[in-house]
Amino acid sequence: MKITEHLYNAQGKTLFSFEIVPPEKGVGINDLYKNIDPLMEFNPPFIDVTTSREEYVFLEREGGLMERKVTRMRPGTLGICAAIQHKYNVDTVPHVLCGGFTKEETEYLLVDCMYLGIDNVMALRGDTMKGEKYFTATKGGNRYASDLVKQIENTGKGKYLHSDTACGEENKFCIGVAGYPEKHIEAPSMNYDLEMLKKKVDNGADYIVTQMFFDNQKYFQFVKEAREFGIDVPIIPGIKPIATLKHLQLLPQVFKIDLPETLVNEVVKCKNNQEVRKVGIEWAIAQCRELLEHNAPVLHFYSMGKSDNILKIAQEMF
Ligand code: FAD
């Protein structure tokens, strides 16, 4: 079922969902299941599965030469989606990227989604490759998420690459895109970023999921400004409970977000990561309470591995 149908059926009730990251190559799927199992009690209508960019590895060759190879450390997004759908009878949302994929490869992936009964996809440009400062479009691939949305929309209408007319069955995807309450790092201004977000919606995006934020006011302001821009699709807040002392540096660095002073002060007082985890849970519960009061359509959690903290938050909220 499409995410938009889940939202419609919820009739204003806030839903619970989460995102998972595929394990590293060579690690089985059972640990993932162990983390998903306890969360199923809260009836997530959908689970997102991320896609990782490919990366360079260097192999030592005779004579001290190094050979550069490209590899994907966490493959299997679509396989995991199929496995989860089969095991839990829940909708899954594979993340589809511009980076690392030609348009043809994207088309084949969408065809696989159709065969698997996957109705929703999240269209993203993708992170820059490790070690690269700027995003470089893959040769023959999409440059921006808005281009990718257009391709997904066309494929759903049965209009394939290299054909001028629609020649396939209609199989319209429900398309999610990313939104940034604190602005995307590369956007020169918030207005510019909102204009680009509008472009994604105009090209066919059905809903938006936000980057994580720790200050709800930023989400409320973002929703207000997006509405003023004429963006009228649901905007789902993304929530990440802070879990380790290291997150104080890591989250701002990787996700280009700010942490509120009060939260930082609480975390630095902690003696160990167990205490940090507790602070993170309490902060996220307070955030979620306010988001519920404001009728957020879904509370969407970034699980990044262990889910015990998300379980505690869900137990308080649902
Ligand atoms: P875009 O919408 O293409 O925007 C990128 C930048 O270009 C922005 O600054 C925007 O303002 C600008 N821009 C957009 N369109 C145009 C245009 N037509 N002309 C000029 N400028 C333009 N990354 C992964 O690698 N894998 C994942 O699974 C993944 N999941 C994510 C899930 C969520 C909910 C979020 C919020 C992010 C996720 N990311 C993921 C990270 C994402 O790929 C990065 O933030 C990336 O840098 C931008 O992706 P985007 O889809 O927002 O790009």
CSV table of C-alpha atoms and ligand atoms in Angstrom, one decimal:
chain,number,residue,atom,x,y,z
A,1,MET,CA,0.0,0.0,0.0
A,2,LYS,CA,1.2,3.5,-0.7
A,3,ILE,CA,2.4,5.7,2.2
A,4,THR,CA,-0.2,8.3,1.2
A,5,GLU,CA,-2.9,5.7,1.6
A,6,HIS,CA,-1.6,4.7,5.0
A,7,LEU,CA,-1.7,8.4,6.0
A,8,TYR,CA,-5.2,8.8,4.7
A,9,ASN,CA,-6.4,5.7,6.5
A,10,ALA,CA,-4.9,6.9,9.8
A,11,GLN,CA,-7.4,9.9,9.7
A,12,GLY,CA,-5.0,12.2,11.5
A,13,LYS,CA,-3.7,9.7,14.0
A,14,THR,CA,0.1,9.9,14.2
A,15,LEU,CA,1.8,6.8,12.9
A,16,PHE,CA,5.1,5.1,13.9
A,17,SER,CA,7.8,4.1,11.4
A,18,PHE,CA,11.5,3.7,11.2
A,19,GLU,CA,14.6,3.4,8.9
A,20,ILE,CA,17.1,0.7,9.0
A,21,VAL,CA,20.6,0.4,7.4
A,22,PRO,CA,21.6,-2.9,5.7
A,23,PRO,CA,24.3,-4.8,7.4
A,24,GLU,CA,27.9,-4.8,6.1
A,25,LYS,CA,28.6,-7.4,3.4
A,26,GLY,CA,29.1,-10.8,5.0
A,27,VAL,CA,27.0,-10.1,8.1
A,28,GLY,CA,23.7,-12.1,8.1
A,29,ILE,CA,20.2,-10.7,8.4
A,30,ASN,CA,19.4,-12.1,11.8
A,31,ASP,CA,20.8,-9.2,13.9
A,32,LEU,CA,18.6,-6.9,11.8
A,33,TYR,CA,15.5,-9.0,12.6
A,34,LYS,CA,16.4,-8.9,16.3
A,35,ASN,CA,16.3,-5.1,16.2
A,36,ILE,CA,13.1,-5.0,14.1
A,37,ASP,CA,11.2,-7.7,16.1
A,38,PRO,CA,10.4,-5.7,19.2
A,39,LEU,CA,9.3,-2.6,17.2
A,40,MET,CA,6.7,-4.5,15.3
A,41,GLU,CA,4.4,-4.3,18.3
A,42,PHE,CA,3.8,-0.6,17.4
A,43,ASN,CA,2.4,-1.5,13.9
A,44,PRO,CA,4.7,0.5,11.6
A,45,PRO,CA,2.9,0.8,8.3
A,46,PHE,CA,6.2,1.1,6.6
A,47,ILE,CA,10.0,0.6,7.1
A,48,ASP,CA,12.6,2.4,5.2
A,49,VAL,CA,15.8,0.7,4.0
A,50,THR,CA,18.7,2.9,3.2
A,51,THR,CA,21.1,2.5,0.3
A,52,SER,CA,24.8,3.2,0.7
A,53,ARG,CA,27.1,4.9,-1.8
A,54,GLU,CA,29.8,2.8,-3.3
A,55,GLU,CA,33.3,3.5,-2.0
A,56,TYR,CA,36.9,3.0,-3.0
A,57,VAL,CA,39.1,0.3,-1.6
A,58,PHE,CA,42.8,0.0,-2.2
A,59,LEU,CA,44.4,-3.4,-2.8
A,60,GLU,CA,48.1,-3.9,-2.5
A,61,ARG,CA,49.7,-5.4,-5.6
A,62,GLU,CA,53.2,-6.7,-6.3
A,63,GLY,CA,56.0,-4.2,-6.1
A,64,GLY,CA,54.1,-2.0,-3.6
A,65,LEU,CA,51.6,-0.8,-6.1
A,66,MET,CA,48.1,0.0,-4.9
A,67,GLU,CA,45.1,-0.9,-7.1
A,68,ARG,CA,41.9,1.2,-6.6
A,69,LYS,CA,38.6,-0.7,-6.8
A,70,VAL,CA,35.1,0.4,-6.3
A,71,THR,CA,32.8,-1.6,-4.0
A,72,ARG,CA,29.6,-1.3,-2.1
A,73,MET,CA,30.0,-2.2,1.6
A,74,ARG,CA,26.3,-2.5,2.4
A,75,PRO,CA,24.6,-3.9,-0.6
A,76,GLY,CA,21.2,-5.6,-0.5
A,77,THR,CA,18.7,-2.9,0.0
A,78,LEU,CA,16.1,-4.4,-2.2
A,79,GLY,CA,16.7,-7.9,-0.9
A,80,ILE,CA,16.2,-6.7,2.6
A,81,CYS,CA,13.0,-4.9,1.6
A,82,ALA,CA,11.7,-8.2,0.1
A,83,ALA,CA,12.8,-10.2,3.1
A,84,ILE,CA,11.1,-7.8,5.6
A,85,GLN,CA,7.9,-7.6,3.5
A,86,HIS,CA,7.8,-11.4,3.5
A,87,LYS,CA,8.5,-11.9,7.2
A,88,TYR,CA,6.5,-9.1,8.7
A,89,ASN,CA,3.9,-8.3,6.1
A,90,VAL,CA,4.7,-4.6,6.2
A,91,ASP,CA,5.4,-2.2,3.4
A,92,THR,CA,9.0,-1.3,2.8
A,93,VAL,CA,10.5,1.7,1.2
A,94,PRO,CA,13.9,1.2,-0.6
A,95,HIS,CA,16.0,4.3,-0.9
A,96,VAL,CA,16.9,4.9,-4.5
A,97,LEU,CA,19.9,7.1,-5.3
A,98,CYS,CA,21.2,9.2,-8.1
A,99,GLY,CA,24.8,8.6,-7.1
A,100,GLY,CA,26.4,5.4,-8.2
A,101,PHE,CA,23.6,4.3,-10.5
A,102,THR,CA,23.0,4.9,-14.2
A,103,LYS,CA,19.5,5.7,-15.3
A,104,GLU,CA,19.3,2.2,-16.8
A,105,GLU,CA,20.3,0.6,-13.5
A,106,THR,CA,17.6,2.7,-11.8
A,107,GLU,CA,15.1,1.5,-14.3
A,108,TYR,CA,15.9,-2.1,-13.7
A,109,LEU,CA,15.7,-1.5,-9.9
A,110,LEU,CA,12.2,0.0,-10.3
A,111,VAL,CA,11.2,-3.0,-12.5
A,112,ASP,CA,12.3,-5.3,-9.6
A,113,CYS,CA,10.3,-3.1,-7.2
A,114,MET,CA,7.2,-3.7,-9.3
A,115,TYR,CA,7.6,-7.5,-9.4
A,116,LEU,CA,8.1,-7.4,-5.6
A,117,GLY,CA,5.0,-5.4,-4.9
A,118,ILE,CA,7.0,-2.5,-3.6
A,119,ASP,CA,4.7,0.6,-4.0
A,120,ASN,CA,6.9,3.2,-2.3
A,121,VAL,CA,10.4,4.5,-3.0
A,122,MET,CA,12.5,7.3,-1.4
A,123,ALA,CA,14.2,9.3,-4.1
A,124,LEU,CA,17.6,10.8,-3.0
A,125,ARG,CA,20.6,12.2,-4.6
A,126,GLY,CA,22.8,10.3,-2.2
A,127,ASP,CA,25.8,11.3,-0.1
A,128,THR,CA,29.1,12.3,-1.6
A,129,MET,CA,31.5,9.4,-1.9
A,130,LYS,CA,33.9,8.9,1.0
A,131,GLY,CA,37.0,11.1,0.4
A,132,GLU,CA,35.2,13.3,-2.1
A,133,LYS,CA,34.4,16.9,-1.2
A,134,TYR,CA,31.6,17.4,-3.7
A,135,PHE,CA,28.9,15.3,-5.2
A,136,THR,CA,29.8,14.1,-8.7
A,137,ALA,CA,27.0,12.8,-10.8
A,138,THR,CA,27.5,9.3,-12.1
A,139,LYS,CA,28.0,9.1,-15.9
A,140,GLY,CA,24.7,8.3,-17.3
A,141,GLY,CA,22.9,8.8,-14.0
A,142,ASN,CA,20.6,11.4,-12.5
A,143,ARG,CA,22.2,14.7,-11.2
A,144,TYR,CA,19.5,15.8,-8.7
A,145,ALA,CA,16.8,14.0,-6.7
A,146,SER,CA,14.3,16.0,-8.7
A,147,ASP,CA,15.6,14.3,-11.9
A,148,LEU,CA,15.3,11.0,-10.3
A,149,VAL,CA,11.7,11.7,-9.1
A,150,LYS,CA,10.9,12.5,-12.8
A,151,GLN,CA,12.4,9.2,-13.9
A,152,ILE,CA,10.5,7.2,-11.2
A,153,GLU,CA,7.3,9.0,-12.1
A,154,ASN,CA,7.7,8.2,-15.8
A,155,THR,CA,8.5,4.6,-15.1
A,156,GLY,CA,5.4,4.3,-13.0
A,157,LYS,CA,3.4,5.6,-15.9
A,158,GLY,CA,4.9,2.9,-18.1
A,159,LYS,CA,7.2,5.3,-19.9
A,160,TYR,CA,10.6,3.7,-20.1
A,161,LEU,CA,14.0,5.1,-21.1
A,162,HIS,CA,14.7,5.0,-24.8
A,163,SER,CA,11.1,5.0,-25.8
A,164,ASP,CA,9.1,8.1,-26.7
A,165,THR,CA,5.7,6.8,-25.6
A,166,ALA,CA,4.3,4.9,-22.6
A,167,CYS,CA,4.6,1.2,-23.5
A,168,GLY,CA,4.4,-0.5,-20.2
A,169,GLU,CA,1.7,-1.2,-17.5
A,170,GLU,CA,0.9,1.7,-15.2
A,171,ASN,CA,2.4,1.0,-11.8
A,172,LYS,CA,2.6,4.4,-10.1
A,173,PHE,CA,5.0,4.6,-7.2
A,174,CYS,CA,4.4,6.7,-4.1
A,175,ILE,CA,7.6,8.8,-4.0
A,176,GLY,CA,9.2,10.2,-0.9
A,177,VAL,CA,12.0,12.9,-0.9
A,178,ALA,CA,14.3,14.5,1.6
A,179,GLY,CA,13.7,17.9,3.3
A,180,TYR,CA,16.0,19.8,5.5
A,181,PRO,CA,14.6,21.9,8.4
A,182,GLU,CA,18.1,23.4,8.8
A,183,LYS,CA,18.8,23.7,5.1
A,184,HIS,CA,20.8,21.3,2.9
A,185,ILE,CA,24.5,22.1,3.4
A,186,GLU,CA,25.1,22.9,-0.3
A,187,ALA,CA,22.1,25.2,-0.7
A,188,PRO,CA,23.0,28.9,-0.7
A,189,SER,CA,19.9,29.8,1.2
A,190,MET,CA,16.8,28.4,2.7
A,191,ASN,CA,14.6,29.9,0.0
A,192,TYR,CA,16.7,28.3,-2.7
A,193,ASP,CA,16.5,24.9,-0.9
A,194,LEU,CA,12.7,25.2,-0.6
A,195,GLU,CA,12.5,26.1,-4.3
A,196,MET,CA,14.4,22.9,-5.1
A,197,LEU,CA,12.2,21.0,-2.7
A,198,LYS,CA,9.1,22.4,-4.6
A,199,LYS,CA,10.7,21.1,-7.8
A,200,LYS,CA,10.8,17.6,-6.4
A,201,VAL,CA,7.1,17.8,-5.5
A,202,ASP,CA,6.2,19.3,-8.8
A,203,ASN,CA,8.0,16.5,-10.5
A,204,GLY,CA,5.9,13.9,-8.7
A,205,ALA,CA,7.1,13.5,-5.0
A,206,ASP,CA,4.2,12.5,-2.8
A,207,TYR,CA,5.6,13.2,0.7
A,208,ILE,CA,8.7,14.5,2.4
A,209,VAL,CA,10.8,13.0,5.2
A,210,THR,CA,13.0,15.5,7.1
A,211,GLN,CA,16.6,15.2,8.0
A,212,MET,CA,16.9,14.6,11.8
A,213,PHE,CA,16.5,17.7,14.0
A,214,PHE,CA,16.7,18.1,17.8
A,215,ASP,CA,14.9,21.4,18.1
A,216,ASN,CA,11.2,21.1,17.1
A,217,GLN,CA,10.9,24.8,16.4
A,218,LYS,CA,13.1,24.2,13.3
A,219,TYR,CA,10.6,21.6,12.0
A,220,PHE,CA,7.6,23.8,12.7
A,221,GLN,CA,9.2,26.7,10.9
A,222,PHE,CA,10.2,24.5,8.0
A,223,VAL,CA,6.7,23.2,7.6
A,224,LYS,CA,5.3,26.8,7.7
A,225,GLU,CA,7.8,28.0,5.1
A,226,ALA,CA,7.2,25.0,2.9
A,227,ARG,CA,3.5,25.6,3.0
A,228,GLU,CA,4.1,29.3,2.1
A,229,PHE,CA,6.1,28.0,-0.9
A,230,GLY,CA,3.1,26.0,-2.0
A,231,ILE,CA,4.5,22.6,-0.9
A,232,ASP,CA,1.4,20.8,0.2
A,233,VAL,CA,2.4,17.2,0.6
A,234,PRO,CA,2.8,15.5,4.1
A,235,ILE,CA,6.1,16.4,5.8
A,236,ILE,CA,7.2,13.6,8.1
A,237,PRO,CA,9.6,14.5,10.9
A,238,GLY,CA,12.8,12.3,11.2
A,239,ILE,CA,13.9,11.6,14.8
A,240,LYS,CA,17.2,10.3,16.0
A,241,PRO,CA,17.8,9.7,19.7
A,242,ILE,CA,21.3,10.7,20.6
A,243,ALA,CA,23.0,7.6,21.9
A,244,THR,CA,26.8,8.1,22.5
A,245,LEU,CA,29.1,10.9,23.6
A,246,LYS,CA,30.7,10.6,20.1
A,247,HIS,CA,27.4,11.7,18.5
A,248,LEU,CA,28.0,15.2,19.8
A,249,GLN,CA,30.6,15.6,17.1
A,250,LEU,CA,29.5,13.0,14.6
A,251,LEU,CA,25.9,14.0,14.0
A,252,PRO,CA,26.6,17.7,13.2
A,253,GLN,CA,29.6,16.7,11.1
A,254,VAL,CA,27.8,14.0,9.1
A,255,PHE,CA,24.3,15.3,8.9
A,256,LYS,CA,25.1,19.1,9.0
A,257,ILE,CA,22.7,19.8,11.8
A,258,ASP,CA,22.8,21.8,15.1
A,259,LEU,CA,22.4,20.4,18.6
A,260,PRO,CA,20.6,22.6,21.1
A,261,GLU,CA,22.8,24.0,23.9
A,262,THR,CA,20.6,22.4,26.6
A,263,LEU,CA,21.0,18.9,25.0
A,264,VAL,CA,24.7,19.4,24.6
A,265,ASN,CA,25.0,20.4,28.3
A,266,GLU,CA,23.0,17.4,29.4
A,267,VAL,CA,25.2,15.0,27.4
A,268,VAL,CA,28.5,16.3,28.5
A,269,LYS,CA,27.5,15.8,32.1
A,270,CYS,CA,27.1,12.1,31.4
A,271,LYS,CA,29.7,9.7,32.9
A,272,ASN,CA,29.2,7.0,30.2
A,273,ASN,CA,27.3,6.1,27.1
A,274,GLN,CA,24.6,4.4,29.1
A,275,GLU,CA,23.8,7.8,30.7
A,276,VAL,CA,24.0,9.5,27.3
A,277,ARG,CA,21.5,6.9,25.9
A,278,LYS,CA,19.1,7.8,28.8
A,279,VAL,CA,19.4,11.5,28.0
A,280,GLY,CA,18.8,10.8,24.3
A,281,ILE,CA,15.7,8.9,25.1
A,282,GLU,CA,14.3,11.6,27.4
A,283,TRP,CA,15.0,14.3,24.8
A,284,ALA,CA,13.4,12.3,22.0
A,285,ILE,CA,10.3,11.6,24.1
A,286,ALA,CA,9.9,15.3,24.8
A,287,GLN,CA,10.3,16.1,21.1
A,288,CYS,CA,7.8,13.4,20.2
A,289,ARG,CA,5.2,14.6,22.7
A,290,GLU,CA,5.3,18.1,21.2
A,291,LEU,CA,5.2,16.7,17.6
A,292,LEU,CA,2.2,14.6,18.5
A,293,GLU,CA,0.4,17.7,20.0
A,294,HIS,CA,1.1,19.3,16.6
A,295,ASN,CA,-0.4,16.3,14.7
A,296,ALA,CA,2.8,15.2,12.9
A,297,PRO,CA,1.6,12.6,10.4
A,298,VAL,CA,4.3,10.1,11.4
A,299,LEU,CA,7.1,9.8,14.0
A,300,HIS,CA,9.9,8.4,11.8
A,301,PHE,CA,12.9,7.1,13.6
A,302,TYR,CA,16.5,6.7,12.4
A,303,SER,CA,17.6,3.4,14.0
A,304,MET,CA,21.2,3.1,12.7
A,305,GLY,CA,21.7,-0.3,14.4
A,306,LYS,CA,20.4,-0.9,17.8
A,307,SER,CA,16.7,-0.3,18.4
A,308,ASP,CA,16.4,-0.6,22.3
A,309,ASN,CA,16.2,3.2,22.6
A,310,ILE,CA,13.5,3.5,19.9
A,311,LEU,CA,11.5,0.8,21.7
A,312,LYS,CA,11.6,2.8,24.9
A,313,ILE,CA,10.4,5.9,23.1
A,314,ALA,CA,7.7,4.1,21.3
A,315,GLN,CA,6.4,2.5,24.5
A,316,GLU,CA,5.9,6.0,25.9
A,317,MET,CA,4.3,7.4,22.8
A,318,PHE,CA,2.1,4.7,21.3
B,1,FAD,P1,18.7,17.0,-3.8
B,1,FAD,O1,17.3,17.2,-3.6
B,1,FAD,O2,19.1,16.7,-5.2
B,1,FAD,O3,19.5,18.3,-3.3
B,1,FAD,C1,20.9,18.4,-3.2
B,1,FAD,C2,21.3,19.8,-3.3
B,1,FAD,O4,21.2,20.4,-4.6
B,1,FAD,C3,20.5,20.8,-2.3
B,1,FAD,O5,21.4,21.7,-1.9
B,1,FAD,C4,19.5,21.4,-3.3
B,1,FAD,O6,19.2,22.7,-2.8
B,1,FAD,C5,20.3,21.5,-4.6
B,1,FAD,N1,19.4,21.2,-5.7
B,1,FAD,C6,18.4,20.3,-5.8
B,1,FAD,N2,17.9,20.3,-7.1
B,1,FAD,C7,18.5,21.2,-7.8
B,1,FAD,C8,18.5,21.6,-9.1
B,1,FAD,N3,17.6,21.1,-10.0
B,1,FAD,N4,19.4,22.6,-9.5
B,1,FAD,C9,20.3,23.1,-8.7
B,1,FAD,N5,20.4,22.7,-7.4
B,1,FAD,C10,19.5,21.8,-6.9
B,1,FAD,N6,22.0,9.3,1.5
B,1,FAD,C11,22.4,8.1,1.0
B,1,FAD,O7,23.5,8.0,0.4
B,1,FAD,N7,21.6,7.0,1.2
B,1,FAD,C12,20.4,7.0,1.8
B,1,FAD,O8,19.7,6.0,2.0
B,1,FAD,C13,19.9,8.3,2.3
B,1,FAD,N8,18.7,8.4,3.0
B,1,FAD,C14,18.3,9.6,3.4
B,1,FAD,C15,17.0,9.7,4.0
B,1,FAD,C16,16.6,11.0,4.4
B,1,FAD,C17,15.2,11.1,5.0
B,1,FAD,C18,17.4,12.1,4.3
B,1,FAD,C19,16.9,13.5,4.8
B,1,FAD,C20,18.7,12.0,3.7
B,1,FAD,C21,19.1,10.8,3.2
B,1,FAD,N9,20.4,10.6,2.6
B,1,FAD,C22,20.8,9.4,2.2
B,1,FAD,C23,21.3,11.8,2.5
B,1,FAD,C24,21.1,12.5,1.2
B,1,FAD,O9,21.4,11.7,0.1
B,1,FAD,C25,22.0,13.7,1.2
B,1,FAD,O10,21.6,14.7,2.2
B,1,FAD,C26,22.3,14.4,-0.1
B,1,FAD,O11,23.4,15.3,0.1
B,1,FAD,C27,21.2,15.2,-0.7
B,1,FAD,O12,20.2,14.4,-1.1
B,1,FAD,P2,18.8,15.1,-1.7
B,1,FAD,O13,18.0,13.9,-2.2
B,1,FAD,O14,18.2,15.9,-0.7
B,1,FAD,O15,19.3,15.9,-2.9
